[in-house]
mmCIF file of C-alpha atoms in Angstrom:
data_model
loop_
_atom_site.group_PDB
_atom_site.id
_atom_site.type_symbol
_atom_site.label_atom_id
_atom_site.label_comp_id
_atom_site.label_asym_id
_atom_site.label_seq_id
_atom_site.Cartn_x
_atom_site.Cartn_y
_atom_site.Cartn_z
ATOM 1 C CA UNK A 29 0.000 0.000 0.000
ATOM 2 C CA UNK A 30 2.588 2.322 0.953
ATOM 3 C CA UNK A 31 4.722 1.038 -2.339
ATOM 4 C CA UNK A 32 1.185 2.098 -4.448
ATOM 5 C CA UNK A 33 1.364 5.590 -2.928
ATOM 6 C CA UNK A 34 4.850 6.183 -3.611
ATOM 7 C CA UNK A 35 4.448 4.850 -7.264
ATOM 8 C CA UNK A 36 1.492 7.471 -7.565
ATOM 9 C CA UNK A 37 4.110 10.432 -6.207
ATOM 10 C CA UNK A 38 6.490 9.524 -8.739
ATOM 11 C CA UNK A 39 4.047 9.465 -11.892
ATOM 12 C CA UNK A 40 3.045 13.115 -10.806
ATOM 13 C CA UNK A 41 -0.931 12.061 -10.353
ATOM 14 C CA UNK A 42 -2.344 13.477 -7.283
ATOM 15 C CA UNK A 43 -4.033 12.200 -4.532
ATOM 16 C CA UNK A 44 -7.446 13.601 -5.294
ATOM 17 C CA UNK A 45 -7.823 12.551 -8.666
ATOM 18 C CA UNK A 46 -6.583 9.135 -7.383
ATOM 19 C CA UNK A 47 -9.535 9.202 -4.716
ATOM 20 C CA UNK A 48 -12.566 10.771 -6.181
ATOM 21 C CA UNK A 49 -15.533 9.704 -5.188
ATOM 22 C CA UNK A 50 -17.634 7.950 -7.422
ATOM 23 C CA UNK A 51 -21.498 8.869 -8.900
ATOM 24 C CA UNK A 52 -22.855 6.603 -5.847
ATOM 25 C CA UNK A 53 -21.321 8.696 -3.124
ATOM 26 C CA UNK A 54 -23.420 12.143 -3.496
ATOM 27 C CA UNK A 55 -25.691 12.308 -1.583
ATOM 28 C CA UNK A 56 -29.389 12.811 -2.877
ATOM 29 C CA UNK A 57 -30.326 15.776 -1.802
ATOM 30 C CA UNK A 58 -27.807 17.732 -3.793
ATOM 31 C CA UNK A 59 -28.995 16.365 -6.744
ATOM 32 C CA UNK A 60 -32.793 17.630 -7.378
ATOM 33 C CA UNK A 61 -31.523 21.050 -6.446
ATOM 34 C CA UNK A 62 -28.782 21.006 -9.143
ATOM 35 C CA UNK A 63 -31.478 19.942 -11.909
ATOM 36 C CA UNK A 64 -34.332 22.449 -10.244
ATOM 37 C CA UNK A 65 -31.749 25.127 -11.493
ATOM 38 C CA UNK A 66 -31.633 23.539 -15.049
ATOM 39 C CA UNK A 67 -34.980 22.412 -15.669
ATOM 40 C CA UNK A 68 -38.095 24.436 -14.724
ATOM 41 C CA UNK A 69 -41.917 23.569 -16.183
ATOM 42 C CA UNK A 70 -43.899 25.892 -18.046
ATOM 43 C CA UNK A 71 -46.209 26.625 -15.461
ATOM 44 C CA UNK A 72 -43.365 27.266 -13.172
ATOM 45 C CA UNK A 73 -42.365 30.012 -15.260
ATOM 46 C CA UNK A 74 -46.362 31.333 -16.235
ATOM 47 C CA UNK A 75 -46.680 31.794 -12.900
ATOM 48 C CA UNK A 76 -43.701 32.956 -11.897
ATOM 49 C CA UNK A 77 -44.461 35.687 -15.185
ATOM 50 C CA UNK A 78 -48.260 36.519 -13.694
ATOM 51 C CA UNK A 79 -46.691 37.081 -10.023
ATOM 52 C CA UNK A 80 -44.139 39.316 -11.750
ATOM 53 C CA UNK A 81 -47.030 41.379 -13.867
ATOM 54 C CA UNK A 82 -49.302 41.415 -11.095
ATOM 55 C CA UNK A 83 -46.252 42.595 -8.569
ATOM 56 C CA UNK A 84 -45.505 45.309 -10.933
ATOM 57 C CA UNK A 85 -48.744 46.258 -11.591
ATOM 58 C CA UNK A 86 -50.404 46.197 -8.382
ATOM 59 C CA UNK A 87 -47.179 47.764 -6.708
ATOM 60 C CA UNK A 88 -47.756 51.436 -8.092
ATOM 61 C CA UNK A 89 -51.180 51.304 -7.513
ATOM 62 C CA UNK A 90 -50.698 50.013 -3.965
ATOM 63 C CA UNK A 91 -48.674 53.518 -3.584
ATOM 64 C CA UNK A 92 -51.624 55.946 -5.615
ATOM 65 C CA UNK A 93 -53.835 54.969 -3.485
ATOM 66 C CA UNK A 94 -51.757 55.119 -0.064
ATOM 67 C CA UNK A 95 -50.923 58.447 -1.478
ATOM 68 C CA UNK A 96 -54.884 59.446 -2.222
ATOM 69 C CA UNK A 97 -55.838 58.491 0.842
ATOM 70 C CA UNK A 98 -53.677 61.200 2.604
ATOM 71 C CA UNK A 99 -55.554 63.803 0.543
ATOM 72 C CA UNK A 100 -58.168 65.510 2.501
ATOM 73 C CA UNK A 101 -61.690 65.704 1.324
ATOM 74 C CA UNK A 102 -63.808 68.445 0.626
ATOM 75 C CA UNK A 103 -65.499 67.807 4.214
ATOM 76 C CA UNK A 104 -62.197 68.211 5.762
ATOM 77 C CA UNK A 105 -61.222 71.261 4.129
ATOM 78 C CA UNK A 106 -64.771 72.892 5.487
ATOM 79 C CA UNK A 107 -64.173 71.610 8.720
ATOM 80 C CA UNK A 108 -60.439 72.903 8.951
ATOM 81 C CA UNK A 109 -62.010 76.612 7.665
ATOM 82 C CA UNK A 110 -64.615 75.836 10.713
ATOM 83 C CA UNK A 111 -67.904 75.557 8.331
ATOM 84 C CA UNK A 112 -70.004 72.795 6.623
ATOM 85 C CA UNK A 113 -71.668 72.067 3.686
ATOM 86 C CA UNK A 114 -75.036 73.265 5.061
ATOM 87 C CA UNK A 115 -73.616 76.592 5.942
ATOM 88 C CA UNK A 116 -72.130 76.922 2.271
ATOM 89 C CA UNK A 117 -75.359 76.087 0.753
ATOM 90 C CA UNK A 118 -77.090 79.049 2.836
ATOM 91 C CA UNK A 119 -75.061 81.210 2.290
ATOM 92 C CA UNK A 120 -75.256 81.000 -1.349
ATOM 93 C CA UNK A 121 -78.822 80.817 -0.852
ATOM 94 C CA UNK A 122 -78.466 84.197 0.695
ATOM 95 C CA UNK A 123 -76.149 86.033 -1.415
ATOM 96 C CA UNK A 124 -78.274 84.778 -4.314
ATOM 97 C CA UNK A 125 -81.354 86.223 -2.581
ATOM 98 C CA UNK A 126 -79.908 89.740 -1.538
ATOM 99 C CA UNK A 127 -78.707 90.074 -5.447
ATOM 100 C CA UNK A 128 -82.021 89.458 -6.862
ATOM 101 C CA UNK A 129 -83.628 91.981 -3.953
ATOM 102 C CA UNK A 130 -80.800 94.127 -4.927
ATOM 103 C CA UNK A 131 -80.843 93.969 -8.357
ATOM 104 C CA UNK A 132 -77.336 93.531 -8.395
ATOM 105 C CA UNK A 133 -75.580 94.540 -11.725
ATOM 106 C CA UNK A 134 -79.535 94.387 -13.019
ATOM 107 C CA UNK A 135 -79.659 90.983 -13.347
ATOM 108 C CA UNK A 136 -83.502 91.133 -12.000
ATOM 109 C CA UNK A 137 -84.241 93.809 -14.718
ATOM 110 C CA UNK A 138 -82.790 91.258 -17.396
ATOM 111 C CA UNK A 139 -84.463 88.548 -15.935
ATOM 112 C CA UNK A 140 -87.829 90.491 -16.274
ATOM 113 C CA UNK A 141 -87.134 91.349 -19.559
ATOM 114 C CA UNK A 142 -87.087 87.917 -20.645
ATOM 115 C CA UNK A 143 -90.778 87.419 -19.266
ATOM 116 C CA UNK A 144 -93.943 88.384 -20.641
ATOM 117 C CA UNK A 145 -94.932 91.980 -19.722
ATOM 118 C CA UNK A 146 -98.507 90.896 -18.719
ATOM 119 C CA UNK A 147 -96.941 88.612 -16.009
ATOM 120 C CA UNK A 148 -94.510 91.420 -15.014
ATOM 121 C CA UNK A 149 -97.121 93.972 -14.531
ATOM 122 C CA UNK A 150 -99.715 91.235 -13.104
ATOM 123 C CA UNK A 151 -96.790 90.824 -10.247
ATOM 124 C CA UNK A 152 -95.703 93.955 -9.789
ATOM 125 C CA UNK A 153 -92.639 93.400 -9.999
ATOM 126 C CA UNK A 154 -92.219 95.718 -12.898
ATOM 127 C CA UNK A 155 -92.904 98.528 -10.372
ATOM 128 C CA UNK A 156 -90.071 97.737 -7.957
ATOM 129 C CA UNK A 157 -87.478 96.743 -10.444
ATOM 130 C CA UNK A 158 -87.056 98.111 -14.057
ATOM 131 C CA UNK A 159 -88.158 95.770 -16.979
ATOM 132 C CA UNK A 160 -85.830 96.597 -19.573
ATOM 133 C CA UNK A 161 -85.471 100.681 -19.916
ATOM 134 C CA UNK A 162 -89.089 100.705 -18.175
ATOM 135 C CA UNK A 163 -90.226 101.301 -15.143
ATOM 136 C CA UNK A 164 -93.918 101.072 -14.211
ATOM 137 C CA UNK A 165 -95.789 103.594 -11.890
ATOM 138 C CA UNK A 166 -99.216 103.702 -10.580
ATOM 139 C CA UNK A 167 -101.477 106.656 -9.421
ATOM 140 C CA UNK A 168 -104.320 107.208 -7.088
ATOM 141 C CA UNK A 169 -106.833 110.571 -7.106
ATOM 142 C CA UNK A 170 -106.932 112.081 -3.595
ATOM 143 C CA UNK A 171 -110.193 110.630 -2.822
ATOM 144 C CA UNK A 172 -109.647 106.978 -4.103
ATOM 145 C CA UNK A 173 -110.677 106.811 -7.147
ATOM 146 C CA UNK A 174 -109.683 106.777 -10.494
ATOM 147 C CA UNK A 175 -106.370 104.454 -10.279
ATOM 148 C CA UNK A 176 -104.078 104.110 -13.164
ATOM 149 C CA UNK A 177 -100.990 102.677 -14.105
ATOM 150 C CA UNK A 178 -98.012 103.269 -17.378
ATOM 151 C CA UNK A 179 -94.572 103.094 -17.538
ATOM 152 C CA UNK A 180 -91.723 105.762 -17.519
ATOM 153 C CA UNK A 181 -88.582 105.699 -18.721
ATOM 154 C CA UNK A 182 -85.996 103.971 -15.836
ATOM 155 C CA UNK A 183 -84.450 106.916 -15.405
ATOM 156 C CA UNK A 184 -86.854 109.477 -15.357
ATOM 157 C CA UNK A 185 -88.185 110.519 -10.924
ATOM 158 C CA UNK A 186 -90.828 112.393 -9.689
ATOM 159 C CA UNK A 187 -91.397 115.899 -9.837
ATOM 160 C CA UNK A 188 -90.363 117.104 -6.339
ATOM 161 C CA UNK A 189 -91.994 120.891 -6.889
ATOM 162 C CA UNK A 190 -94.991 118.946 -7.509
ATOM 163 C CA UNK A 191 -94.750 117.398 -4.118
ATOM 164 C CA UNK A 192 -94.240 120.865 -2.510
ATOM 165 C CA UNK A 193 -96.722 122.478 -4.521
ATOM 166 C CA UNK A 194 -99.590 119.514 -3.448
ATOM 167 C CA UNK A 195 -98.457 120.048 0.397
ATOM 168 C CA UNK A 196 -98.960 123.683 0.206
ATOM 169 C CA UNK A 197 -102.201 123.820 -1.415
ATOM 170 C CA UNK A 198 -102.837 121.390 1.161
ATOM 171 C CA UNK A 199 -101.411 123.713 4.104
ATOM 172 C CA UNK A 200 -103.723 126.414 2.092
ATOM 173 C CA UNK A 201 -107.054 124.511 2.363
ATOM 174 C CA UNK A 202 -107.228 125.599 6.091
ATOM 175 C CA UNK A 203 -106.802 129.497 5.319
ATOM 176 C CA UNK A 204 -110.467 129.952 4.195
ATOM 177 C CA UNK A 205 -109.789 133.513 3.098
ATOM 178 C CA UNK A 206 -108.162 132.079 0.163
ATOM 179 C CA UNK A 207 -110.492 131.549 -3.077
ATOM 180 C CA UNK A 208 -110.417 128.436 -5.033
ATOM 181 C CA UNK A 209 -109.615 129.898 -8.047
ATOM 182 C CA UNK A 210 -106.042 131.170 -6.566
ATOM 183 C CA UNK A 211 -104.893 127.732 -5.579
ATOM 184 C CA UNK A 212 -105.623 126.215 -9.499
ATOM 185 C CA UNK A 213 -104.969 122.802 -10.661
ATOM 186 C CA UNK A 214 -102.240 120.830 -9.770
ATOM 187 C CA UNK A 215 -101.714 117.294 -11.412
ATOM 188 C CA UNK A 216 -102.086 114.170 -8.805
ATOM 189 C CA UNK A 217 -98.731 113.109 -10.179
ATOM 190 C CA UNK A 218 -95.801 114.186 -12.741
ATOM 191 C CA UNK A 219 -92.493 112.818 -13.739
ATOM 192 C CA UNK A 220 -89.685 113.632 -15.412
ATOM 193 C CA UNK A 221 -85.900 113.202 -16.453
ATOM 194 C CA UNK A 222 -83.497 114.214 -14.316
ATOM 195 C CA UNK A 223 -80.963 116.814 -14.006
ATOM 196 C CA UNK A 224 -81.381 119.529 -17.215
ATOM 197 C CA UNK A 225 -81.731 116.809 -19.939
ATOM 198 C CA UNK A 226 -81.731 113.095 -20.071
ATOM 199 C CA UNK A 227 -79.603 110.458 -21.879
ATOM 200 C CA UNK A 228 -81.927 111.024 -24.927
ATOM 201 C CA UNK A 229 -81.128 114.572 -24.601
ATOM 202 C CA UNK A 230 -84.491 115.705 -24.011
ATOM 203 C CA UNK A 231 -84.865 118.857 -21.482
ATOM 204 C CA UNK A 232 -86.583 118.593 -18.152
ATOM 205 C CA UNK A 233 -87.779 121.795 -18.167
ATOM 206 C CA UNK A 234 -90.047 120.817 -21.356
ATOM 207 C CA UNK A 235 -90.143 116.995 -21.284
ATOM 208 C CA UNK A 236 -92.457 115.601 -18.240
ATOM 209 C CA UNK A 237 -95.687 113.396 -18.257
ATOM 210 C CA UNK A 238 -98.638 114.128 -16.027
ATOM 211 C CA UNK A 239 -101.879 112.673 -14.433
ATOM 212 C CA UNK A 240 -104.543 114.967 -13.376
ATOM 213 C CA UNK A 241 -107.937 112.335 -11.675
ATOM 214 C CA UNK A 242 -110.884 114.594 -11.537
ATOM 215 C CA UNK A 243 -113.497 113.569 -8.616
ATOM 216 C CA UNK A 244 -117.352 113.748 -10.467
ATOM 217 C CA UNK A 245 -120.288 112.118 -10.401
ATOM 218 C CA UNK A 246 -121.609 110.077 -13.294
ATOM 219 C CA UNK A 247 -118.791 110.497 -15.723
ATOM 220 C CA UNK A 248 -118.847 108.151 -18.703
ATOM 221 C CA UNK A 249 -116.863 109.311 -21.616
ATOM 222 C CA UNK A 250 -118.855 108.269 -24.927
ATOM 223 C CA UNK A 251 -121.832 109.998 -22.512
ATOM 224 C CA UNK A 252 -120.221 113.096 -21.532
ATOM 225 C CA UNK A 253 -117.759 113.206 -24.314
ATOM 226 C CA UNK A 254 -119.789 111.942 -27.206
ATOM 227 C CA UNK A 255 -118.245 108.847 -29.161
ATOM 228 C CA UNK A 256 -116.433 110.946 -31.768
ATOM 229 C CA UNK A 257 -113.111 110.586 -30.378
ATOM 230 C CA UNK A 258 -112.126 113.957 -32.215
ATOM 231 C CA UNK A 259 -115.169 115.962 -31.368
ATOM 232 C CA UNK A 260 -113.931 115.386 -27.746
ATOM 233 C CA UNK A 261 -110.812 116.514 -28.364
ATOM 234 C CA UNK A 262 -111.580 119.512 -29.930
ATOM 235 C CA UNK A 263 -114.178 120.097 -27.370
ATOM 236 C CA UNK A 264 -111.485 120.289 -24.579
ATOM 237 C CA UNK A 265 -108.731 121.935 -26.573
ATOM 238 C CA UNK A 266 -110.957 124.985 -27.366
ATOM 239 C CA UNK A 267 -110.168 125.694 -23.290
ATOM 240 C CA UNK A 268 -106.655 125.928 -23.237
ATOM 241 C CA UNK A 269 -105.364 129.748 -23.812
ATOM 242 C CA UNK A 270 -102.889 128.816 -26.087
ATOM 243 C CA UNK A 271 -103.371 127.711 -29.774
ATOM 244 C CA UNK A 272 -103.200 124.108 -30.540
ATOM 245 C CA UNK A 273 -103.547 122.156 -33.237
ATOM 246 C CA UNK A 274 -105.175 118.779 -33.524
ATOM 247 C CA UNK A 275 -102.662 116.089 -35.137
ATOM 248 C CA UNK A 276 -104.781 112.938 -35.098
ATOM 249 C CA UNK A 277 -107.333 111.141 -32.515
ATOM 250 C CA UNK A 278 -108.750 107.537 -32.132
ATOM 251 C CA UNK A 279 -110.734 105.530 -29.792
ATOM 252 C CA UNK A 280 -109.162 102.552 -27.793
ATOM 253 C CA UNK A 281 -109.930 99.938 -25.316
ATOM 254 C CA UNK A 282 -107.141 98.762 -22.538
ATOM 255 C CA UNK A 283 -106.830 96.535 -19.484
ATOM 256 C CA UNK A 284 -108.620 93.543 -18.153
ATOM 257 C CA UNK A 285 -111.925 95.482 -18.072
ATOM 258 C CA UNK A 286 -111.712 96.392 -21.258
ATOM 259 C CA UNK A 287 -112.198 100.233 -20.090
ATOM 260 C CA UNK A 288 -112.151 102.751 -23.258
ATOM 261 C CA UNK A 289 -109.839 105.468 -23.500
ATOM 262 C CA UNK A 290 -109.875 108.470 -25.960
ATOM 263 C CA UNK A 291 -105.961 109.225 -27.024
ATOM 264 C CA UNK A 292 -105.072 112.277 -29.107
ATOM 265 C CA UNK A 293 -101.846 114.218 -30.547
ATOM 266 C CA UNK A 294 -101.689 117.983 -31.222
ATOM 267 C CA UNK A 295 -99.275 120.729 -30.588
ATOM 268 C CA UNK A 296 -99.023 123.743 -28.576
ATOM 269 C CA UNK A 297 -97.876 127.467 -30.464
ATOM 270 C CA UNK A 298 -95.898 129.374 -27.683
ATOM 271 C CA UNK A 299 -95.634 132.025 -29.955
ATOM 272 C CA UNK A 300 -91.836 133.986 -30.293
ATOM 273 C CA UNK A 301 -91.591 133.903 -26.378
ATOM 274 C CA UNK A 302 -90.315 129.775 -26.525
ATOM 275 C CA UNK A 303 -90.010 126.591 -29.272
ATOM 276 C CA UNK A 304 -93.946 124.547 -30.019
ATOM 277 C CA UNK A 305 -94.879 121.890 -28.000
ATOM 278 C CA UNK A 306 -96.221 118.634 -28.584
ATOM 279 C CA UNK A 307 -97.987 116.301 -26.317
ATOM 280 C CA UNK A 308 -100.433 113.388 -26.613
ATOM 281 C CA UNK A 309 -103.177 113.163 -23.853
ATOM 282 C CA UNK A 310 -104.806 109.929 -22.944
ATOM 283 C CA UNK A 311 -108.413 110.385 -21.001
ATOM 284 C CA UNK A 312 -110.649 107.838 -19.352
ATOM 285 C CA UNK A 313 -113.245 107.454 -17.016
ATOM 286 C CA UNK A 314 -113.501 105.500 -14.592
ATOM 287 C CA UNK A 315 -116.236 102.155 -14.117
ATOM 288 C CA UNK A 316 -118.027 103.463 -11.303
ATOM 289 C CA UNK A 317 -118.431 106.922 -12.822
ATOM 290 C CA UNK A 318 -116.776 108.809 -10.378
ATOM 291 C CA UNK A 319 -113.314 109.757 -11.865
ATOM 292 C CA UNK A 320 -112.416 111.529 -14.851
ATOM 293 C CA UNK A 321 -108.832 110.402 -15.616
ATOM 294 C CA UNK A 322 -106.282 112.539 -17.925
ATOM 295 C CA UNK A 323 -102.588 111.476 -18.593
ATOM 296 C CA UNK A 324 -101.021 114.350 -20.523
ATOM 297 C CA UNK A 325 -97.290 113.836 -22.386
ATOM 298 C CA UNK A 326 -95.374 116.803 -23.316
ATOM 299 C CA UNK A 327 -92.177 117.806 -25.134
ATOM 300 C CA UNK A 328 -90.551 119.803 -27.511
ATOM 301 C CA UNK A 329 -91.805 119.472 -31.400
ATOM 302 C CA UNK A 330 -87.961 118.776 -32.371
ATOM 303 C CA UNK A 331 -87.901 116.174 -29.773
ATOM 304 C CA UNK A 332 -90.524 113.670 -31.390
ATOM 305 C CA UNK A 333 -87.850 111.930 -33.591
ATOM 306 C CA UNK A 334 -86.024 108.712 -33.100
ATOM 307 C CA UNK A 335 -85.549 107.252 -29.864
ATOM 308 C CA UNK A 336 -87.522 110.006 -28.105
ATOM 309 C CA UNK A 337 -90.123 109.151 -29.671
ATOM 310 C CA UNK A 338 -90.395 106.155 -28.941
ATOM 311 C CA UNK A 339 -90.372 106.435 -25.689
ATOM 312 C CA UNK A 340 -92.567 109.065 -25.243
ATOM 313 C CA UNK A 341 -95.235 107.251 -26.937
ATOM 314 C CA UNK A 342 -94.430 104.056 -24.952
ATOM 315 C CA UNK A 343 -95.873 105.871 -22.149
ATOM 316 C CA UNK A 344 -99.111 107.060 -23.816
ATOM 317 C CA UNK A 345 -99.886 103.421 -24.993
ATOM 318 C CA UNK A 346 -99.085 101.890 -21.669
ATOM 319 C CA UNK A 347 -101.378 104.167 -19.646
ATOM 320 C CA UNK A 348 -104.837 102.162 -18.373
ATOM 321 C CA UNK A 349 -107.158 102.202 -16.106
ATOM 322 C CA UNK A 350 -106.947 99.960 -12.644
ATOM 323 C CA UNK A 351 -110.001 98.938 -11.239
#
């Protein structure tokens, strides 16, 4: 044995090679893991492909949502500014309601001028807030009767002379050494543009409408009048001390009682002292017979052209009875 090992020395083999163990020797448990690592199934590796995908797929959104969810809502941002969502919706209720009252930038003017003027004027409405570049205004006599509506331009306001003129004569009615005839006629109502003339340029001085309601007894106007529209309107401009001429004249019925109303155009000769007038006047009595209603619009001739026009005539053909 020793003589074997020496011979092996000499011939330059080595020990190792001259001992190796053969295939028998290894163990079994080293060998499945040696052919795991060459040899895999196909449904080892499809699965081992789906875990990847769905790893790397679910992975990000794993993190989107983590992240989301440290987000705060929209309830916690109204609780953090100390309010709620009932709160917000009241107060838009609010500020929605005081803009409408308001009439905030106009937006209730535009919003009645998208309705029907019958519902408007039906409402009301049209006498609080402007519809359009209207504005509606209704009158009452002294007594009661005789009450009437029309519209005015927005712009135009009351006559405030008028005002101080009514609460003198009314001051006046206790001094019973004055006459009657001193204290004359004073309309129940006037109105005019403000300032010295008007966006439409038209003067105050000369440019105004007016509504005079007459207290009598048993007034009809085809009755008292006759029913020739321009018989009566000759009839009452042959009292006025200045010169007029009659233009035209027609017969008309208006509001929901179908009340008639006489309507006719003529103009006013001042002479040298000042420019003509002209001015259509609207009268109507009332159903019970015991007003006599005249709405009177005035301006300078020139001042019937265009948009001037227009609106003065607006308020002539708006004017009606109320019952």
């Amino acid at each position: 044995m020793l003589l074997s090992a020496v011979l092996l020395l000499l011939s330059g083999e080595s020990v190792a090679e001259g001992f190796q163990a053969s295939p028998a020797t290894i163990t079994p448990r080293h060998r499945p893991q040696q052919l795991s690592r060459l040899y895999s199934s196909p449904e080892d590796g499809a699965s081992k492909d789906e875990a990847t995908s769905t790893e790397s797929v679910q992975r990000p959104r794993i993190v989107e949502n983590h992240r989301r969810s440290n987000d705060p809502s929209p309830l916690d941002l109204m609780r953090m500014m100390g309010t709620s969502p009932r709160r917000v919706f009241l107060s838009a209720l609010t500020s929605t309601f005081i803009a409408f009252a308001a009439n905030f930038f106009g937006i209730t003017s535009n919003l009645l001028s998208t309705l029907p003027e019958s519902f408007a004027e039906k409402t009301g409405l049209d006498s609080f807030y402007p519809r359009g570049d209207y504005k509606r205004v209704t009158v009452r006599g002294d007594t009661g009767q005789g009450k009437c509506s029309f519209v005015i331009p927005k712009d135009w306001v009351a006559d405030t002379s008028l005002a101080l003129a009514q609460a003198q004569r009314r001051a006046k009615v206790l001094d019973y050494s004055m006459k009657s005839d001193q204290m004359g006629v004073l309309p129940d109502a006037a109105y005019g543009p403000p300032g010295k003339t008007d966006m439409q340029g038209l003067s105050n001085r000369e440019t105004n409408v007016s509504v005079i309601i007459n207290a009598v007894k048993d007034f009809t106007l085809k009755g008292t009048l006759g029913s020739d529209p321009k018989a009566a309107a000759e009839i009452l401009l042959a009292n006025r001390p200045k010169p007029t001429t009659l233009i035209s004249s027609f017969e008309e019925v208006r509001g929901e009682n179908k009340i008639p109303i006489y309507q006719f155009e003529y103009t006013v000769d001042r002479g040298e002292r000042a420019p003509p007038l002209r001015a259509i006047s609207v009268i109507a009595g009332s159903l019970a017979g015991d007003a006599f209603v005249t709405l009177t619009v005035v301006s300078l001739d020139k001042a019937w052209t265009g948009q001037a026009d227009d609106s003065l005539r607006k308020i002539a053909e708006s004017f009606k009875l109320l019952v």
